[in-house]
Each structure stands twice: as structure tokens, then as C-alpha cells.
mmCIF file of C-alpha atoms (C1' of nucleotides) in Angstrom:
data_model
loop_
_atom_site.group_PDB
_atom_site.id
_atom_site.type_symbol
_atom_site.label_atom_id
_atom_site.label_comp_id
_atom_site.label_asym_id
_atom_site.label_seq_id
_atom_site.Cartn_x
_atom_site.Cartn_y
_atom_site.Cartn_z
ATOM 1 C CA MET V 1 -0.051 -0.139 0.225
ATOM 2 C CA VAL V 2 1.241 3.343 -1.157
ATOM 3 C CA GLU V 3 2.011 5.479 2.178
ATOM 4 C CA ASP V 4 -0.311 9.014 1.674
ATOM 5 C CA GLN V 5 -2.959 6.098 1.546
ATOM 6 C CA THR V 6 -1.480 4.774 4.506
ATOM 7 C CA VAL V 7 -1.746 8.755 6.072
ATOM 8 C CA GLU V 8 -4.946 8.685 4.951
ATOM 9 C CA ILE V 9 -6.582 6.360 6.231
ATOM 10 C CA ALA V 10 -4.956 6.316 9.487
ATOM 11 C CA GLU V 11 -6.858 9.878 9.929
ATOM 12 C CA ILE V 12 -10.442 7.960 9.579
ATOM 13 C CA PHE V 13 -9.610 6.006 11.717
ATOM 14 C CA HIS V 14 -8.346 7.941 14.365
ATOM 15 C CA LEU V 15 -10.801 10.657 13.869
ATOM 16 C CA LEU V 16 -13.233 7.180 14.737
ATOM 17 C CA GLY V 17 -11.072 6.229 17.730
ATOM 18 C CA ASP V 18 -12.501 8.453 20.186
ATOM 19 C CA PRO V 19 -14.915 7.164 21.989
ATOM 20 C CA THR V 20 -16.718 10.483 22.366
ATOM 21 C CA ARG V 21 -16.449 11.373 18.441
ATOM 22 C CA LEU V 22 -17.899 7.959 18.101
ATOM 23 C CA GLY V 23 -20.378 8.283 19.423
ATOM 24 C CA ILE V 24 -21.803 11.362 17.599
ATOM 25 C CA VAL V 25 -20.663 9.710 14.358
ATOM 26 C CA THR V 26 -22.685 6.595 15.793
ATOM 27 C CA CYS V 27 -25.578 8.852 17.091
ATOM 28 C CA CYS V 28 -26.042 9.834 13.394
ATOM 29 C CA LEU V 29 -26.397 7.354 11.956
ATOM 30 C CA ASP V 30 -29.637 6.927 11.594
ATOM 31 C CA LYS V 31 -30.899 10.286 11.009
ATOM 32 C CA PRO V 32 -29.906 13.323 11.002
ATOM 33 C CA ARG V 33 -29.353 15.203 14.311
ATOM 34 C CA ASN V 34 -28.854 18.479 15.848
ATOM 35 C CA VAL V 35 -26.194 19.768 18.041
ATOM 36 C CA GLY V 36 -28.341 19.502 21.201
ATOM 37 C CA GLU V 37 -29.769 15.792 20.707
ATOM 38 C CA ILE V 38 -26.425 14.668 19.506
ATOM 39 C CA ALA V 39 -25.053 16.234 23.091
ATOM 40 C CA ALA V 40 -27.839 15.187 25.174
ATOM 41 C CA THR V 41 -27.761 11.393 23.512
ATOM 42 C CA VAL V 42 -23.606 11.126 24.005
ATOM 43 C CA GLY V 43 -23.853 12.781 27.672
ATOM 44 C CA VAL V 44 -21.436 15.657 26.363
ATOM 45 C CA SER V 45 -21.525 19.191 26.236
ATOM 46 C CA ALA V 46 -22.966 20.972 23.109
ATOM 47 C CA SER V 47 -19.432 22.799 23.256
ATOM 48 C CA LEU V 48 -17.195 19.616 22.723
ATOM 49 C CA VAL V 49 -19.539 17.870 20.060
ATOM 50 C CA SER V 50 -19.093 20.892 18.538
ATOM 51 C CA HIS V 51 -15.173 21.056 18.479
ATOM 52 C CA HIS V 52 -15.834 17.320 17.411
ATOM 53 C CA LEU V 53 -18.090 17.648 14.232
ATOM 54 C CA ARG V 54 -15.075 20.444 13.552
ATOM 55 C CA LEU V 55 -12.977 17.327 12.423
ATOM 56 C CA LEU V 56 -15.652 14.950 11.406
ATOM 57 C CA LYS V 57 -17.139 17.463 8.954
ATOM 58 C CA ALA V 58 -13.438 18.184 8.210
ATOM 59 C CA ALA V 59 -12.776 14.420 7.206
ATOM 60 C CA ARG V 60 -15.699 14.653 5.389
ATOM 61 C CA LEU V 61 -17.305 12.092 7.816
ATOM 62 C CA VAL V 62 -20.559 14.097 8.642
ATOM 63 C CA ARG V 63 -22.349 16.503 6.426
ATOM 64 C CA ALA V 64 -23.797 19.547 8.242
ATOM 65 C CA GLU V 65 -26.892 21.154 7.411
ATOM 66 C CA ARG V 66 -28.426 23.822 9.221
ATOM 67 C CA ARG V 67 -32.427 24.082 9.733
ATOM 68 C CA GLY V 68 -33.853 27.325 11.424
ATOM 69 C CA LYS V 69 -31.624 28.120 14.994
ATOM 70 C CA GLN V 70 -30.314 24.247 14.668
ATOM 71 C CA VAL V 71 -27.755 22.500 12.357
ATOM 72 C CA TYR V 72 -27.581 19.122 11.605
ATOM 73 C CA TYR V 73 -25.715 16.753 11.410
ATOM 74 C CA ALA V 74 -25.597 13.629 9.426
ATOM 75 C CA THR V 75 -23.113 10.417 8.008
ATOM 76 C CA ALA V 76 -21.631 11.462 4.921
ATOM 77 C CA ASP V 77 -22.365 8.811 2.225
ATOM 78 C CA GLU V 78 -23.267 5.105 2.242
ATOM 79 C CA HIS V 79 -19.226 4.533 2.872
ATOM 80 C CA VAL V 80 -19.233 5.775 5.908
ATOM 81 C CA ASP V 81 -22.016 4.282 6.958
ATOM 82 C CA ARG V 82 -21.200 0.739 5.908
ATOM 83 C CA ILE V 83 -18.145 1.253 7.842
ATOM 84 C CA LEU V 84 -19.314 1.652 11.113
ATOM 85 C CA LYS V 85 -21.579 -0.526 10.236
ATOM 86 C CA ASP V 86 -19.455 -3.003 9.418
ATOM 87 C CA MET V 87 -17.391 -2.421 12.230
ATOM 88 C CA ILE V 88 -20.166 -2.865 14.988
ATOM 89 C CA GLU V 89 -21.307 -6.380 13.071
ATOM 90 C CA HIS V 90 -17.814 -7.210 13.775
ATOM 91 C CA VAL V 91 -17.830 -6.405 17.827
ATOM 92 C CA ALA V 92 -20.645 -8.083 17.725
ATOM 93 C CA GLU V 93 -20.046 -11.703 17.203
ATOM 94 C CA PRO V 94 -18.722 -13.596 19.694
ATOM 95 C CA HIS V 95 -14.895 -13.236 19.918
ATOM 96 C CA ARG V 96 -12.748 -16.683 19.686
ATOM 97 C CA GLU V 97 -11.108 -17.274 23.245
ATOM 98 C CA ASP V 98 -7.670 -19.305 23.036
ATOM 99 C CA ALA V 99 -6.766 -21.623 25.708
ATOM 100 C CA MET F 1 -25.544 1.586 20.159
ATOM 101 C CA VAL F 2 -24.190 0.799 23.563
ATOM 102 C CA GLU F 3 -22.005 2.492 25.686
ATOM 103 C CA ASP F 4 -19.280 -0.039 26.070
ATOM 104 C CA GLN F 5 -19.441 -1.289 22.643
ATOM 105 C CA THR F 6 -18.599 2.107 21.414
ATOM 106 C CA VAL F 7 -15.844 1.937 23.370
ATOM 107 C CA GLU F 8 -14.886 -1.570 22.498
ATOM 108 C CA ILE F 9 -15.320 -0.175 19.034
ATOM 109 C CA ALA F 10 -13.151 2.865 19.178
ATOM 110 C CA GLU F 11 -10.346 0.572 20.472
ATOM 111 C CA ILE F 12 -9.595 -0.725 17.478
ATOM 112 C CA PHE F 13 -9.785 2.038 15.755
ATOM 113 C CA HIS F 14 -7.376 4.201 17.637
ATOM 114 C CA LEU F 15 -5.477 1.128 17.180
ATOM 115 C CA LEU F 16 -5.422 1.685 12.963
ATOM 116 C CA GLY F 17 -5.222 5.385 13.848
ATOM 117 C CA ASP F 18 -1.924 5.705 13.919
ATOM 118 C CA PRO F 19 0.132 5.706 10.758
ATOM 119 C CA THR F 20 2.946 3.665 11.509
ATOM 120 C CA ARG F 21 0.184 1.085 13.644
ATOM 121 C CA LEU F 22 -1.525 0.787 10.173
ATOM 122 C CA GLY F 23 1.315 0.163 8.177
ATOM 123 C CA ILE F 24 2.653 -2.299 10.182
ATOM 124 C CA VAL F 25 -0.962 -4.340 9.949
ATOM 125 C CA THR F 26 -1.622 -3.986 6.752
ATOM 126 C CA CYS F 27 2.241 -4.770 6.179
ATOM 127 C CA CYS F 28 0.579 -8.515 7.474
ATOM 128 C CA LEU F 29 -2.269 -8.329 5.135
ATOM 129 C CA ASP F 30 -1.322 -10.461 2.700
ATOM 130 C CA LYS F 31 0.612 -12.667 4.147
ATOM 131 C CA PRO F 32 2.999 -13.504 7.721
ATOM 132 C CA ARG F 33 5.551 -11.281 8.413
ATOM 133 C CA ASN F 34 8.302 -11.135 10.676
ATOM 134 C CA VAL F 35 9.142 -7.597 12.585
ATOM 135 C CA GLY F 36 12.679 -7.281 11.175
ATOM 136 C CA GLU F 37 10.522 -7.286 7.725
ATOM 137 C CA ILE F 38 7.701 -5.335 9.028
ATOM 138 C CA ALA F 39 10.346 -2.901 10.368
ATOM 139 C CA ALA F 40 12.509 -2.504 6.980
ATOM 140 C CA THR F 41 9.056 -2.198 4.872
ATOM 141 C CA VAL F 42 7.557 0.225 7.028
ATOM 142 C CA GLY F 43 10.835 2.028 7.471
ATOM 143 C CA VAL F 44 11.239 2.359 11.479
ATOM 144 C CA SER F 45 12.693 0.614 14.680
ATOM 145 C CA ALA F 46 12.346 -3.367 15.091
ATOM 146 C CA SER F 47 12.467 -2.363 18.415
ATOM 147 C CA LEU F 48 8.936 0.443 17.953
ATOM 148 C CA VAL F 49 7.089 -2.044 15.712
ATOM 149 C CA SER F 50 7.758 -4.317 18.473
ATOM 150 C CA HIS F 51 5.627 -2.019 20.545
ATOM 151 C CA HIS F 52 3.504 -1.633 18.398
ATOM 152 C CA LEU F 53 2.514 -5.330 17.988
ATOM 153 C CA ARG F 54 2.241 -5.764 22.048
ATOM 154 C CA LEU F 55 -0.992 -3.204 21.264
ATOM 155 C CA LEU F 56 -1.664 -4.403 18.047
ATOM 156 C CA LYS F 57 -2.026 -8.218 19.653
ATOM 157 C CA ALA F 58 -3.682 -7.196 22.299
ATOM 158 C CA ALA F 59 -6.343 -6.215 20.657
ATOM 159 C CA ARG F 60 -6.322 -9.142 18.346
ATOM 160 C CA LEU F 61 -6.134 -7.302 15.487
ATOM 161 C CA VAL F 62 -2.643 -10.208 14.657
ATOM 162 C CA ARG F 63 -1.768 -13.066 15.456
ATOM 163 C CA ALA F 64 1.834 -14.258 16.433
ATOM 164 C CA GLU F 65 3.912 -17.481 15.644
ATOM 165 C CA ARG F 66 7.580 -18.178 16.625
ATOM 166 C CA ARG F 67 9.860 -19.610 13.585
ATOM 167 C CA GLY F 68 13.401 -20.127 15.519
ATOM 168 C CA LYS F 69 14.512 -16.768 16.014
ATOM 169 C CA GLN F 70 11.825 -14.904 13.838
ATOM 170 C CA VAL F 71 8.578 -13.986 15.133
ATOM 171 C CA TYR F 72 5.610 -14.041 12.074
ATOM 172 C CA TYR F 73 2.805 -11.475 12.288
ATOM 173 C CA ALA F 74 -0.192 -12.102 10.921
ATOM 174 C CA THR F 75 -3.916 -10.237 10.431
ATOM 175 C CA ALA F 76 -6.152 -12.497 13.436
ATOM 176 C CA ASP F 77 -8.716 -13.016 11.000
ATOM 177 C CA GLU F 78 -11.244 -12.441 7.899
ATOM 178 C CA HIS F 79 -12.604 -9.506 10.042
ATOM 179 C CA VAL F 80 -9.795 -6.936 10.261
ATOM 180 C CA ASP F 81 -8.800 -7.941 6.398
ATOM 181 C CA ARG F 82 -12.272 -6.829 6.035
ATOM 182 C CA ILE F 83 -12.221 -4.058 7.826
ATOM 183 C CA LEU F 84 -8.527 -3.017 6.304
ATOM 184 C CA LYS F 85 -10.153 -4.166 2.443
ATOM 185 C CA ASP F 86 -13.275 -1.799 3.012
ATOM 186 C CA MET F 87 -10.997 1.226 4.115
ATOM 187 C CA ILE F 88 -8.806 0.939 1.212
ATOM 188 C CA GLU F 89 -11.506 0.521 -1.023
ATOM 189 C CA HIS F 90 -13.019 3.256 -0.333
ATOM 190 C CA VAL F 91 -9.996 5.946 0.380
ATOM 191 C CA ALA F 92 -9.622 4.722 -3.453
ATOM 192 C CA GLU F 93 -12.692 5.996 -4.783
ATOM 193 C CA PRO F 94 -13.079 9.205 -6.113
ATOM 194 C CA HIS F 95 -13.396 12.066 -3.819
ATOM 195 C CA ARG F 96 -17.724 14.265 -4.398
ATOM 196 C CA GLU F 97 -16.293 17.886 -4.735
ATOM 197 C CA ASP F 98 -18.676 20.243 -3.489
ATOM 198 C CA ALA F 99 -18.520 23.814 -5.029
ATOM 199 C "C1'" DC A 1 28.776 -23.307 25.942
ATOM 200 C "C1'" DA A 2 29.943 -18.792 23.688
ATOM 201 C "C1'" DA A 3 28.581 -15.979 19.788
ATOM 202 C "C1'" DA A 4 25.846 -13.792 16.958
ATOM 203 C "C1'" DT A 5 20.679 -12.242 15.629
ATOM 204 C "C1'" DA A 6 15.422 -11.024 16.352
ATOM 205 C "C1'" DA A 7 12.261 -9.335 19.456
ATOM 206 C "C1'" DA A 8 10.795 -7.480 23.797
ATOM 207 C "C1'" DT A 9 10.983 -4.683 27.401
ATOM 208 C "C1'" DG A 10 11.378 -0.588 30.781
ATOM 209 C "C1'" DA A 11 12.091 4.413 31.383
ATOM 210 C "C1'" DA A 12 12.151 9.073 29.557
ATOM 211 C "C1'" DT A 13 10.656 12.502 26.477
ATOM 212 C "C1'" DA A 14 8.591 15.580 23.494
ATOM 213 C "C1'" DT A 15 4.097 16.092 21.845
ATOM 214 C "C1'" DA A 16 -0.756 15.624 20.200
ATOM 215 C "C1'" DT A 17 -5.091 15.843 21.768
ATOM 216 C "C1'" DG A 18 -9.621 15.032 24.705
ATOM 217 C "C1'" DT A 19 -12.045 18.529 27.703
ATOM 218 C "C1'" DT A 20 -13.584 22.833 30.266
ATOM 219 C "C1'" DC A 21 -14.715 27.525 30.507
ATOM 220 C "C1'" DA A 22 -15.623 31.926 28.441
ATOM 221 C "C1'" DA A 23 -16.957 34.698 25.291
ATOM 222 C "C1'" DT A 24 -18.992 35.384 20.916
ATOM 223 C "C1'" DT A 25 -21.654 34.817 16.309
ATOM 224 C "C1'" DG A 26 -25.826 33.356 13.665
ATOM 225 C "C1'" DT A 27 -30.856 32.800 14.036
ATOM 226 C "C1'" DA A 28 -35.289 33.430 14.931
ATOM 227 C "C1'" DT A 29 -39.138 36.062 17.472
ATOM 228 C "C1'" DG A 30 -41.940 39.245 21.071
ATOM 229 C "C1'" DC H 1 -34.398 46.169 17.935
ATOM 230 C "C1'" DA H 2 -33.742 43.473 22.193
ATOM 231 C "C1'" DT H 3 -33.963 39.223 24.196
ATOM 232 C "C1'" DA H 4 -33.539 34.442 23.933
ATOM 233 C "C1'" DC H 5 -31.483 30.245 21.862
ATOM 234 C "C1'" DA H 6 -28.335 27.218 19.495
ATOM 235 C "C1'" DA H 7 -23.976 26.575 17.746
ATOM 236 C "C1'" DT H 8 -19.564 28.124 17.125
ATOM 237 C "C1'" DT H 9 -14.340 29.406 18.120
ATOM 238 C "C1'" DG H 10 -10.235 29.801 21.341
ATOM 239 C "C1'" DA H 11 -7.479 30.030 24.994
ATOM 240 C "C1'" DA H 12 -5.712 27.261 28.048
ATOM 241 C "C1'" DC H 13 -4.949 22.884 31.090
ATOM 242 C "C1'" DA H 14 -4.055 18.238 31.769
ATOM 243 C "C1'" DT H 15 -3.670 13.032 29.998
ATOM 244 C "C1'" DA H 16 -2.046 10.233 26.697
ATOM 245 C "C1'" DT H 17 0.936 8.474 23.892
ATOM 246 C "C1'" DA H 18 4.373 7.185 19.913
ATOM 247 C "C1'" DT H 19 9.067 7.671 19.306
ATOM 248 C "C1'" DT H 20 13.920 7.083 21.274
ATOM 249 C "C1'" DC H 21 17.909 4.729 23.475
ATOM 250 C "C1'" DA H 22 19.720 1.063 26.222
ATOM 251 C "C1'" DT H 23 18.893 -3.307 28.285
ATOM 252 C "C1'" DT H 24 17.490 -7.841 28.255
ATOM 253 C "C1'" DT H 25 15.614 -12.100 26.902
ATOM 254 C "C1'" DA H 26 15.045 -15.915 23.739
ATOM 255 C "C1'" DT H 27 16.720 -18.792 20.428
ATOM 256 C "C1'" DT H 28 20.028 -20.624 17.047
ATOM 257 C "C1'" DT H 29 24.400 -22.342 15.526
ATOM 258 C "C1'" DG H 30 29.431 -22.932 15.901
#
DNA sequence: CAAATAAATGAATATATGTTCAATTGTATG
DNA sequence: CATACAATTGAACATATATTCATTTATTTG
């Protein structure tokens, strides 16, 4: 694999590698959520959510859309959805325990 | 999604989120590689590779097998392979540029 | 058993980064 | 236009962590 590709992929993984940030993204998996909703669901301040959303948006992992006073965030595309759903599946399956 | 699941998934993403570490794992994608090979391929010291491999192994992302003086590492299972290959595909596809 | 090679370990360090808090910007509405 | 609500921004801080270097452990072979 190419060096640049590795760095690019690592950046994506890195963003998804923080529990708070991952919670934020998965919160937006089903349907668009506004910052307040996300903050309440994940259980952190709106400020923190906003900080994280900025990074996620810059990396094209989420999309933003303003509706009146609120800004709604959704996962950017089906790629992101699949990556997350695959990983959720992966973890859901039983682990192989060695003796 | 459940809190514990989120943390567990974030841990996996986090491990794959470092360029050096991701390089190490992808290096082991095709076939088992020993530490020296990995170090040479990725372009870092064997010590550093070893440090990272310990984390990757603890998280069941890679498997170790000693053959004489060398220790060969491979991706732990098809899940890991698929996650990596999916992500590589994802990045390979052209980005959608907004106006 | 001694020497050589491969890998792992531990301590130390420099850096990155998640979080908080206060202040600011944007939007609707009385 | 002023108030209220939602979201963003910036600075400051505490913590986590990637890397280096020196040392040690494991394994083969002369």
C-alpha cells in the first residue's frame, strides 16, 4: 500500500478512534441530528460536540445542514455508514477465546 | 448503540488510527511477516514495531507465531482483513468535491 | 557453552489532543 | 431592535501516547 493512502486512512480511523467522537458519529447514523440532541444522547457538552463535529466535517465523515436555529449533522455517505455498521457487526460477533 | 460497544469499537479504530501502526497491520495483510521485515517495510526501528505489535496483539488485531528466531505476525482474522480492505477501497474511490 | 541474531521490554521525553470554560456568532421571534 | 436560544470558537490545561535508546530475553549455531 502507498504511504499517502496509509496516512489518509489512518486519519479516518484516528477520528473514529475516540469514544466521544465515535458516539457522535453513530448518533447520526440513522437520521440527521442537531447538536443539542447529539450532546444529550452522548452525554457531553454542546461545546465539545461542536469541537468534534468540526474535525469530523473537515474529514468528510459527516455533513452539516442548518434548519433554522439548529444545525443538523448526518453521516457523509454510504461509505461511512458501511464502515461503521461493519465494525458494529464485527464487535457483535462472539470472540474466539484461546486456551 | 451501547456505551460499552462504543468504547470497544473506538479502541479498535484508535489502534488503526496511527500511521505507523496501520502500516504494520497492512504489511501483515497478505501473508505473515516477521518483525524485521515489517520494520524494513514500514521504515521504522524493530523496537518501535515491537511496541506497536504488542498493542495490536492485545487487541486481537494480529496473531503471533514464532518460527525459529523470528516471530511472524499476521492479521488475526477475516474480520480485520475486511475492515482494512473496505477502508482501502473507500479511500481509493474518487471524492465528491462540493462547489 | 559462547557468540550472534531477533525480538521484547522499560524508562524517559517530546508532542498531540480531548476537555473545559468563557466569550462570540448566527438565527428566530416578541 | 432587544431578548433568547443554538452553535461555534479560542485559549488553557491535563493527559495520553508515539518514539527513542539502552537493556534484556529468547533462539539458533559454531
